[in-house]
Amino acid sequence: MGQCGITSSKTVLVFLNLIFWAAAGILCYIGAYVFITYDDYDHFFEDVYTLIPASIIIAVGTLLFIIGLIGCCATIRESSCGLTAFAVILLLVFVTEVVVVVIGYIYRARVEDQVNHSIQKVYDEYNGTNTDAPSRAIDYVQRQLHCCGIHNYSDWRNTHWFKESRNNSVPVSCCKPNISNCTGTMSRPGDLYPEGCEALVVKKLKEIMMYVIWAALTFAAIQMLGMLCACVVLCRRGHDPAYELLVTGATYA
């Protein structure tokens, strides 16, 4: 019965190691996705520490690949030292992912304040040229999120670009895609996106942070199971004489 339990735990442990390798790729992908997406919105928040959770996720993903390798070797060779190291490293990674979740929630709550503080400045710097980074950022956000202005398209009246252009128009990035020959004129508000960008940018950035939080929670649960299986194998190996005899006999054979 004890041998059967050990075998089952080892089988689960090997399977979990394979999951760790898959998890490593998924976590690195999520971290890279967060970096790339935040790069499109970086003009709307000034706190660079917001990317700390994504950085940790990438580091954890890289470490998980190494953990999976250590775990597989230790399980196949039935190394007590290797399984102990495997369990300890998993515990450290588990604690790290809990920290990621906490930091993620903290910075997720700060996203709205960051965007509210920065978005007016970005719109004031808009000059309508592709060579200007704030202008590219605003045009990108308005096209991607289907929005116009901060709260609505009328916010453009308060920008330097609108006052200098004097044509009673907003950027063509405010135009709905199904409207042909749209020039952005305010005399045809039906051609423009009715919703402002501030709320949508906040929503998008919070969604991205939630990806990190849920990924960390999911793989933390998997690592907990991995630690449990490693501990079961170690404990039963130390207390089951039949298992010790089987291992010794296999070694001498």
PDB file of C-alpha atoms in Angstrom:
ATOM      1  CA  MET A   1       0.000   0.000   0.000  1.00  0.00           C
ATOM      2  CA  GLY A   2       2.847   2.393   0.909  1.00  0.00           C
ATOM      3  CA  GLN A   3       4.710   1.569  -2.314  1.00  0.00           C
ATOM      4  CA  CYS A   4       1.534   2.234  -4.305  1.00  0.00           C
ATOM      5  CA  GLY A   5       1.162   5.612  -2.612  1.00  0.00           C
ATOM      6  CA  ILE A   6       4.767   6.544  -3.363  1.00  0.00           C
ATOM      7  CA  THR A   7       4.411   5.524  -6.998  1.00  0.00           C
ATOM      8  CA  SER A   8       1.260   7.595  -7.341  1.00  0.00           C
ATOM      9  CA  SER A   9       2.951  10.619  -5.774  1.00  0.00           C
ATOM     10  CA  LYS A  10       5.966  10.210  -8.064  1.00  0.00           C
ATOM     11  CA  THR A  11       3.727   9.967 -11.116  1.00  0.00           C
ATOM     12  CA  VAL A  12       1.912  13.144 -10.120  1.00  0.00           C
ATOM     13  CA  LEU A  13       5.253  14.826  -9.434  1.00  0.00           C
ATOM     14  CA  VAL A  14       6.624  13.963 -12.889  1.00  0.00           C
ATOM     15  CA  PHE A  15       3.390  15.221 -14.452  1.00  0.00           C
ATOM     16  CA  LEU A  16       3.659  18.455 -12.457  1.00  0.00           C
ATOM     17  CA  ASN A  17       7.215  18.955 -13.669  1.00  0.00           C
ATOM     18  CA  LEU A  18       5.929  18.820 -17.231  1.00  0.00           C
ATOM     19  CA  ILE A  19       3.284  21.375 -16.249  1.00  0.00           C
ATOM     20  CA  PHE A  20       6.049  23.581 -14.811  1.00  0.00           C
ATOM     21  CA  TRP A  21       7.770  23.652 -18.195  1.00  0.00           C
ATOM     22  CA  ALA A  22       4.516  24.653 -19.862  1.00  0.00           C
ATOM     23  CA  ALA A  23       3.901  27.183 -17.088  1.00  0.00           C
ATOM     24  CA  ALA A  24       7.350  28.683 -17.648  1.00  0.00           C
ATOM     25  CA  GLY A  25       6.466  29.469 -21.255  1.00  0.00           C
ATOM     26  CA  ILE A  26       3.014  30.804 -20.334  1.00  0.00           C
ATOM     27  CA  LEU A  27       4.341  33.079 -17.585  1.00  0.00           C
ATOM     28  CA  CYS A  28       7.085  34.482 -19.809  1.00  0.00           C
ATOM     29  CA  TYR A  29       4.487  35.097 -22.522  1.00  0.00           C
ATOM     30  CA  ILE A  30       2.170  36.905 -20.092  1.00  0.00           C
ATOM     31  CA  GLY A  31       5.035  39.015 -18.747  1.00  0.00           C
ATOM     32  CA  ALA A  32       6.161  39.946 -22.268  1.00  0.00           C
ATOM     33  CA  TYR A  33       2.561  40.730 -23.258  1.00  0.00           C
ATOM     34  CA  VAL A  34       2.231  43.085 -20.289  1.00  0.00           C
ATOM     35  CA  PHE A  35       5.479  44.863 -21.201  1.00  0.00           C
ATOM     36  CA  ILE A  36       4.477  45.253 -24.855  1.00  0.00           C
ATOM     37  CA  THR A  37       0.962  46.430 -24.038  1.00  0.00           C
ATOM     38  CA  TYR A  38       2.096  48.841 -21.358  1.00  0.00           C
ATOM     39  CA  ASP A  39       4.577  50.273 -23.844  1.00  0.00           C
ATOM     40  CA  ASP A  40       1.583  51.422 -25.930  1.00  0.00           C
ATOM     41  CA  TYR A  41       0.085  53.158 -22.893  1.00  0.00           C
ATOM     42  CA  ASP A  42       3.209  54.334 -21.093  1.00  0.00           C
ATOM     43  CA  HIS A  43       2.424  57.991 -21.731  1.00  0.00           C
ATOM     44  CA  PHE A  44      -0.678  57.681 -19.569  1.00  0.00           C
ATOM     45  CA  PHE A  45       1.116  56.677 -16.368  1.00  0.00           C
ATOM     46  CA  GLU A  46       4.396  57.854 -14.863  1.00  0.00           C
ATOM     47  CA  ASP A  47       5.107  55.190 -12.242  1.00  0.00           C
ATOM     48  CA  VAL A  48       7.635  52.781 -13.755  1.00  0.00           C
ATOM     49  CA  TYR A  49       7.244  50.500 -10.732  1.00  0.00           C
ATOM     50  CA  THR A  50       3.884  49.436 -12.154  1.00  0.00           C
ATOM     51  CA  LEU A  51       5.819  46.941 -14.283  1.00  0.00           C
ATOM     52  CA  ILE A  52       7.438  45.235 -11.286  1.00  0.00           C
ATOM     53  CA  PRO A  53       4.850  42.385 -11.189  1.00  0.00           C
ATOM     54  CA  ALA A  54       5.416  41.655 -14.891  1.00  0.00           C
ATOM     55  CA  SER A  55       9.189  41.624 -14.370  1.00  0.00           C
ATOM     56  CA  ILE A  56       8.848  39.172 -11.486  1.00  0.00           C
ATOM     57  CA  ILE A  57       6.501  36.988 -13.557  1.00  0.00           C
ATOM     58  CA  ILE A  58       9.128  36.686 -16.315  1.00  0.00           C
ATOM     59  CA  ALA A  59      11.819  35.847 -13.744  1.00  0.00           C
ATOM     60  CA  VAL A  60       9.551  33.226 -12.151  1.00  0.00           C
ATOM     61  CA  GLY A  61       8.788  31.744 -15.576  1.00  0.00           C
ATOM     62  CA  THR A  62      12.490  31.365 -16.288  1.00  0.00           C
ATOM     63  CA  LEU A  63      13.048  29.813 -12.873  1.00  0.00           C
ATOM     64  CA  LEU A  64      10.148  27.394 -13.345  1.00  0.00           C
ATOM     65  CA  PHE A  65      11.871  25.884 -16.376  1.00  0.00           C
ATOM     66  CA  ILE A  66      14.938  25.152 -14.227  1.00  0.00           C
ATOM     67  CA  ILE A  67      12.728  23.854 -11.401  1.00  0.00           C
ATOM     68  CA  GLY A  68      11.014  21.432 -13.779  1.00  0.00           C
ATOM     69  CA  LEU A  69      14.397  20.089 -14.882  1.00  0.00           C
ATOM     70  CA  ILE A  70      15.580  19.655 -11.287  1.00  0.00           C
ATOM     71  CA  GLY A  71      12.305  18.019 -10.291  1.00  0.00           C
ATOM     72  CA  CYS A  72      12.348  15.510 -13.162  1.00  0.00           C
ATOM     73  CA  CYS A  73      15.951  14.491 -12.503  1.00  0.00           C
ATOM     74  CA  ALA A  74      15.388  14.205  -8.751  1.00  0.00           C
ATOM     75  CA  THR A  75      12.203  12.158  -9.194  1.00  0.00           C
ATOM     76  CA  ILE A  76      13.649   9.752 -11.770  1.00  0.00           C
ATOM     77  CA  ARG A  77      16.887   9.238  -9.822  1.00  0.00           C
ATOM     78  CA  GLU A  78      14.965   9.172  -6.512  1.00  0.00           C
ATOM     79  CA  SER A  79      17.398  11.640  -4.985  1.00  0.00           C
ATOM     80  CA  SER A  80      16.433  12.801  -1.490  1.00  0.00           C
ATOM     81  CA  CYS A  81      18.764  15.787  -1.790  1.00  0.00           C
ATOM     82  CA  GLY A  82      17.310  16.726  -5.169  1.00  0.00           C
ATOM     83  CA  LEU A  83      13.706  16.386  -4.004  1.00  0.00           C
ATOM     84  CA  THR A  84      14.460  18.472  -0.916  1.00  0.00           C
ATOM     85  CA  ALA A  85      16.038  21.191  -3.042  1.00  0.00           C
ATOM     86  CA  PHE A  86      13.057  20.950  -5.399  1.00  0.00           C
ATOM     87  CA  ALA A  87      10.572  21.434  -2.540  1.00  0.00           C
ATOM     88  CA  VAL A  88      12.535  24.346  -1.022  1.00  0.00           C
ATOM     89  CA  ILE A  89      12.839  26.162  -4.359  1.00  0.00           C
ATOM     90  CA  LEU A  90       9.121  25.643  -4.994  1.00  0.00           C
ATOM     91  CA  LEU A  91       8.380  27.163  -1.597  1.00  0.00           C
ATOM     92  CA  LEU A  92      10.486  30.229  -2.419  1.00  0.00           C
ATOM     93  CA  VAL A  93       8.790  30.631  -5.799  1.00  0.00           C
ATOM     94  CA  PHE A  94       5.393  30.192  -4.151  1.00  0.00           C
ATOM     95  CA  VAL A  95       6.185  33.022  -1.716  1.00  0.00           C
ATOM     96  CA  THR A  96       7.394  35.152  -4.638  1.00  0.00           C
ATOM     97  CA  GLU A  97       4.146  34.645  -6.519  1.00  0.00           C
ATOM     98  CA  VAL A  98       2.140  35.577  -3.438  1.00  0.00           C
ATOM     99  CA  VAL A  99       4.183  38.795  -3.346  1.00  0.00           C
ATOM    100  CA  VAL A 100       3.384  39.336  -7.045  1.00  0.00           C
ATOM    101  CA  VAL A 101      -0.333  39.034  -6.291  1.00  0.00           C
ATOM    102  CA  VAL A 102      -0.102  41.564  -3.453  1.00  0.00           C
ATOM    103  CA  ILE A 103       1.955  44.037  -5.501  1.00  0.00           C
ATOM    104  CA  GLY A 104      -0.370  43.513  -8.467  1.00  0.00           C
ATOM    105  CA  TYR A 105      -3.410  44.462  -6.410  1.00  0.00           C
ATOM    106  CA  ILE A 106      -1.611  47.501  -4.982  1.00  0.00           C
ATOM    107  CA  TYR A 107      -0.605  48.857  -8.387  1.00  0.00           C
ATOM    108  CA  ARG A 108      -3.936  47.904  -9.943  1.00  0.00           C
ATOM    109  CA  ALA A 109      -5.597  50.215  -7.425  1.00  0.00           C
ATOM    110  CA  ARG A 110      -3.159  53.006  -8.349  1.00  0.00           C
ATOM    111  CA  VAL A 111      -3.709  52.797 -12.107  1.00  0.00           C
ATOM    112  CA  GLU A 112      -6.736  55.096 -12.097  1.00  0.00           C
ATOM    113  CA  ASP A 113      -4.934  57.846 -10.172  1.00  0.00           C
ATOM    114  CA  GLN A 114      -1.939  57.562 -12.495  1.00  0.00           C
ATOM    115  CA  VAL A 115      -4.047  57.868 -15.642  1.00  0.00           C
ATOM    116  CA  ASN A 116      -6.148  60.716 -14.224  1.00  0.00           C
ATOM    117  CA  HIS A 117      -2.985  62.594 -13.355  1.00  0.00           C
ATOM    118  CA  SER A 118      -1.272  62.119 -16.724  1.00  0.00           C
ATOM    119  CA  ILE A 119      -3.912  62.026 -19.450  1.00  0.00           C
ATOM    120  CA  GLN A 120      -4.624  65.773 -19.575  1.00  0.00           C
ATOM    121  CA  LYS A 121      -0.904  66.490 -19.980  1.00  0.00           C
ATOM    122  CA  VAL A 122      -0.635  63.996 -22.853  1.00  0.00           C
ATOM    123  CA  TYR A 123      -3.589  65.538 -24.686  1.00  0.00           C
ATOM    124  CA  ASP A 124      -2.107  69.013 -24.208  1.00  0.00           C
ATOM    125  CA  GLU A 125       1.120  67.823 -25.869  1.00  0.00           C
ATOM    126  CA  TYR A 126      -0.686  66.469 -28.932  1.00  0.00           C
ATOM    127  CA  ASN A 127       0.425  68.110 -32.192  1.00  0.00           C
ATOM    128  CA  GLY A 128      -0.963  65.694 -34.800  1.00  0.00           C
ATOM    129  CA  THR A 129       2.363  64.482 -36.230  1.00  0.00           C
ATOM    130  CA  ASN A 130       3.553  60.865 -36.421  1.00  0.00           C
ATOM    131  CA  THR A 131       7.030  61.861 -35.265  1.00  0.00           C
ATOM    132  CA  ASP A 132       5.672  63.029 -31.911  1.00  0.00           C
ATOM    133  CA  ALA A 133       5.407  60.243 -29.306  1.00  0.00           C
ATOM    134  CA  PRO A 134       2.413  61.648 -27.355  1.00  0.00           C
ATOM    135  CA  SER A 135       0.544  62.187 -30.632  1.00  0.00           C
ATOM    136  CA  ARG A 136       1.189  58.615 -31.749  1.00  0.00           C
ATOM    137  CA  ALA A 137       0.098  57.347 -28.328  1.00  0.00           C
ATOM    138  CA  ILE A 138      -3.199  59.240 -28.425  1.00  0.00           C
ATOM    139  CA  ASP A 139      -4.006  58.250 -32.002  1.00  0.00           C
ATOM    140  CA  TYR A 140      -3.202  54.619 -31.190  1.00  0.00           C
ATOM    141  CA  VAL A 141      -5.387  54.581 -28.065  1.00  0.00           C
ATOM    142  CA  GLN A 142      -8.305  56.302 -29.790  1.00  0.00           C
ATOM    143  CA  ARG A 143      -8.249  53.817 -32.678  1.00  0.00           C
ATOM    144  CA  GLN A 144      -7.705  50.742 -30.514  1.00  0.00           C
ATOM    145  CA  LEU A 145     -10.195  51.574 -27.765  1.00  0.00           C
ATOM    146  CA  HIS A 146     -12.721  53.347 -30.031  1.00  0.00           C
ATOM    147  CA  CYS A 147     -12.751  56.499 -27.951  1.00  0.00           C
ATOM    148  CA  CYS A 148     -12.292  60.235 -28.440  1.00  0.00           C
ATOM    149  CA  GLY A 149     -11.029  62.827 -25.984  1.00  0.00           C
ATOM    150  CA  ILE A 150     -10.665  62.394 -22.253  1.00  0.00           C
ATOM    151  CA  HIS A 151     -14.343  62.156 -21.294  1.00  0.00           C
ATOM    152  CA  ASN A 152     -15.827  62.713 -24.770  1.00  0.00           C
ATOM    153  CA  TYR A 153     -14.877  64.340 -28.069  1.00  0.00           C
ATOM    154  CA  SER A 154     -15.710  67.848 -26.795  1.00  0.00           C
ATOM    155  CA  ASP A 155     -12.596  67.744 -24.567  1.00  0.00           C
ATOM    156  CA  TRP A 156     -10.534  68.439 -27.667  1.00  0.00           C
ATOM    157  CA  ARG A 157     -11.783  72.064 -27.571  1.00  0.00           C
ATOM    158  CA  ASN A 158      -9.517  72.675 -24.579  1.00  0.00           C
ATOM    159  CA  THR A 159      -6.315  71.397 -26.205  1.00  0.00           C
ATOM    160  CA  HIS A 160      -3.564  73.549 -27.733  1.00  0.00           C
ATOM    161  CA  TRP A 161      -3.793  71.590 -30.984  1.00  0.00           C
ATOM    162  CA  PHE A 162      -7.506  72.398 -31.419  1.00  0.00           C
ATOM    163  CA  LYS A 163      -7.017  76.092 -30.687  1.00  0.00           C
ATOM    164  CA  GLU A 164      -4.100  76.357 -33.101  1.00  0.00           C
ATOM    165  CA  SER A 165      -5.748  74.402 -35.935  1.00  0.00           C
ATOM    166  CA  ARG A 166      -8.950  76.503 -35.792  1.00  0.00           C
ATOM    167  CA  ASN A 167     -10.915  74.118 -37.992  1.00  0.00           C
ATOM    168  CA  ASN A 168     -13.441  72.890 -35.418  1.00  0.00           C
ATOM    169  CA  SER A 169     -12.212  69.313 -35.886  1.00  0.00           C
ATOM    170  CA  VAL A 170     -10.791  66.507 -33.806  1.00  0.00           C
ATOM    171  CA  PRO A 171      -8.091  64.066 -35.000  1.00  0.00           C
ATOM    172  CA  VAL A 172      -9.263  61.551 -37.591  1.00  0.00           C
ATOM    173  CA  SER A 173      -8.365  58.807 -35.092  1.00  0.00           C
ATOM    174  CA  CYS A 174     -11.682  59.764 -33.462  1.00  0.00           C
ATOM    175  CA  CYS A 175     -13.606  58.729 -36.581  1.00  0.00           C
ATOM    176  CA  LYS A 176     -15.660  55.551 -36.545  1.00  0.00           C
ATOM    177  CA  PRO A 177     -14.178  52.962 -38.954  1.00  0.00           C
ATOM    178  CA  ASN A 178     -17.455  52.468 -40.818  1.00  0.00           C
ATOM    179  CA  ILE A 179     -17.686  56.165 -41.724  1.00  0.00           C
ATOM    180  CA  SER A 180     -16.131  57.023 -45.079  1.00  0.00           C
ATOM    181  CA  ASN A 181     -14.574  60.422 -45.778  1.00  0.00           C
ATOM    182  CA  CYS A 182     -14.619  61.359 -42.108  1.00  0.00           C
ATOM    183  CA  THR A 183     -12.597  64.497 -41.437  1.00  0.00           C
ATOM    184  CA  GLY A 184     -13.167  64.693 -37.689  1.00  0.00           C
ATOM    185  CA  THR A 185     -15.371  67.769 -37.898  1.00  0.00           C
ATOM    186  CA  MET A 186     -17.423  68.435 -34.775  1.00  0.00           C
ATOM    187  CA  SER A 187     -20.359  69.499 -36.931  1.00  0.00           C
ATOM    188  CA  ARG A 188     -20.959  65.767 -37.533  1.00  0.00           C
ATOM    189  CA  PRO A 189     -20.706  64.214 -34.051  1.00  0.00           C
ATOM    190  CA  GLY A 190     -22.317  61.004 -35.290  1.00  0.00           C
ATOM    191  CA  ASP A 191     -19.082  60.250 -37.189  1.00  0.00           C
ATOM    192  CA  LEU A 192     -17.035  60.299 -33.971  1.00  0.00           C
ATOM    193  CA  TYR A 193     -16.583  57.872 -31.099  1.00  0.00           C
ATOM    194  CA  PRO A 194     -18.893  59.082 -28.310  1.00  0.00           C
ATOM    195  CA  GLU A 195     -16.973  57.625 -25.370  1.00  0.00           C
ATOM    196  CA  GLY A 196     -13.938  59.230 -23.754  1.00  0.00           C
ATOM    197  CA  CYS A 197     -10.579  57.471 -23.451  1.00  0.00           C
ATOM    198  CA  GLU A 198      -9.795  57.976 -19.778  1.00  0.00           C
ATOM    199  CA  ALA A 199     -12.156  55.302 -18.419  1.00  0.00           C
ATOM    200  CA  LEU A 200     -11.241  52.855 -21.200  1.00  0.00           C
ATOM    201  CA  VAL A 201      -7.487  53.263 -20.658  1.00  0.00           C
ATOM    202  CA  VAL A 202      -7.962  52.631 -16.927  1.00  0.00           C
ATOM    203  CA  LYS A 203     -10.087  49.560 -17.685  1.00  0.00           C
ATOM    204  CA  LYS A 204      -7.512  48.203 -20.145  1.00  0.00           C
ATOM    205  CA  LEU A 205      -4.579  48.644 -17.784  1.00  0.00           C
ATOM    206  CA  LYS A 206      -6.493  47.047 -14.898  1.00  0.00           C
ATOM    207  CA  GLU A 207      -7.365  44.082 -17.126  1.00  0.00           C
ATOM    208  CA  ILE A 208      -3.691  43.630 -17.991  1.00  0.00           C
ATOM    209  CA  MET A 209      -2.731  43.687 -14.324  1.00  0.00           C
ATOM    210  CA  MET A 210      -5.419  41.090 -13.590  1.00  0.00           C
ATOM    211  CA  TYR A 211      -3.789  38.755 -16.134  1.00  0.00           C
ATOM    212  CA  VAL A 212      -0.634  38.865 -14.029  1.00  0.00           C
ATOM    213  CA  ILE A 213      -2.538  38.362 -10.773  1.00  0.00           C
ATOM    214  CA  TRP A 214      -4.552  35.379 -12.024  1.00  0.00           C
ATOM    215  CA  ALA A 215      -1.492  33.789 -13.612  1.00  0.00           C
ATOM    216  CA  ALA A 216       0.430  34.089 -10.342  1.00  0.00           C
ATOM    217  CA  LEU A 217      -2.480  32.645  -8.324  1.00  0.00           C
ATOM    218  CA  THR A 218      -2.985  29.725 -10.710  1.00  0.00           C
ATOM    219  CA  PHE A 219       0.626  28.630 -10.821  1.00  0.00           C
ATOM    220  CA  ALA A 220       1.054  29.215  -7.081  1.00  0.00           C
ATOM    221  CA  ALA A 221      -1.676  26.595  -6.547  1.00  0.00           C
ATOM    222  CA  ILE A 222       0.123  24.185  -8.895  1.00  0.00           C
ATOM    223  CA  GLN A 223       3.391  24.728  -7.035  1.00  0.00           C
ATOM    224  CA  MET A 224       1.646  24.016  -3.744  1.00  0.00           C
ATOM    225  CA  LEU A 225       0.608  20.644  -5.145  1.00  0.00           C
ATOM    226  CA  GLY A 226       4.171  20.035  -6.327  1.00  0.00           C
ATOM    227  CA  MET A 227       5.553  20.748  -2.859  1.00  0.00           C
ATOM    228  CA  LEU A 228       2.990  18.411  -1.322  1.00  0.00           C
ATOM    229  CA  CYS A 229       3.900  15.533  -3.673  1.00  0.00           C
ATOM    230  CA  ALA A 230       7.638  16.049  -3.107  1.00  0.00           C
ATOM    231  CA  CYS A 231       7.108  15.977   0.659  1.00  0.00           C
ATOM    232  CA  VAL A 232       4.995  12.797   0.405  1.00  0.00           C
ATOM    233  CA  VAL A 233       7.728  11.003  -1.575  1.00  0.00           C
ATOM    234  CA  LEU A 234      10.423  12.168   0.848  1.00  0.00           C
ATOM    235  CA  CYS A 235       8.466  11.216   3.973  1.00  0.00           C
ATOM    236  CA  ARG A 236       7.414   7.788   2.739  1.00  0.00           C
ATOM    237  CA  ARG A 237      10.880   7.038   1.478  1.00  0.00           C
ATOM    238  CA  GLY A 238      12.247   7.770   4.920  1.00  0.00           C
ATOM    239  CA  HIS A 239       9.637   5.730   6.819  1.00  0.00           C
ATOM    240  CA  ASP A 240       8.767   2.837   4.493  1.00  0.00           C
ATOM    241  CA  PRO A 241      11.328  -0.035   4.839  1.00  0.00           C
ATOM    242  CA  ALA A 242       9.886  -1.850   1.829  1.00  0.00           C
ATOM    243  CA  TYR A 243      10.580   1.193  -0.321  1.00  0.00           C
ATOM    244  CA  GLU A 244      14.138   1.473   0.976  1.00  0.00           C
ATOM    245  CA  LEU A 245      14.773  -2.230   0.217  1.00  0.00           C
ATOM    246  CA  LEU A 246      13.314  -1.835  -3.267  1.00  0.00           C
ATOM    247  CA  VAL A 247      15.522   1.170  -4.017  1.00  0.00           C
ATOM    248  CA  THR A 248      18.631  -0.529  -2.586  1.00  0.00           C
ATOM    249  CA  GLY A 249      17.961  -3.712  -4.560  1.00  0.00           C
ATOM    250  CA  ALA A 250      17.433  -1.782  -7.748  1.00  0.00           C
ATOM    251  CA  THR A 251      20.695   0.087  -7.166  1.00  0.00           C
ATOM    252  CA  TYR A 252      22.762  -3.072  -6.677  1.00  0.00           C
ATOM    253  CA  ALA A 253      21.074  -4.807  -9.611  1.00  0.00           C
TER     254      ALA A 253
END
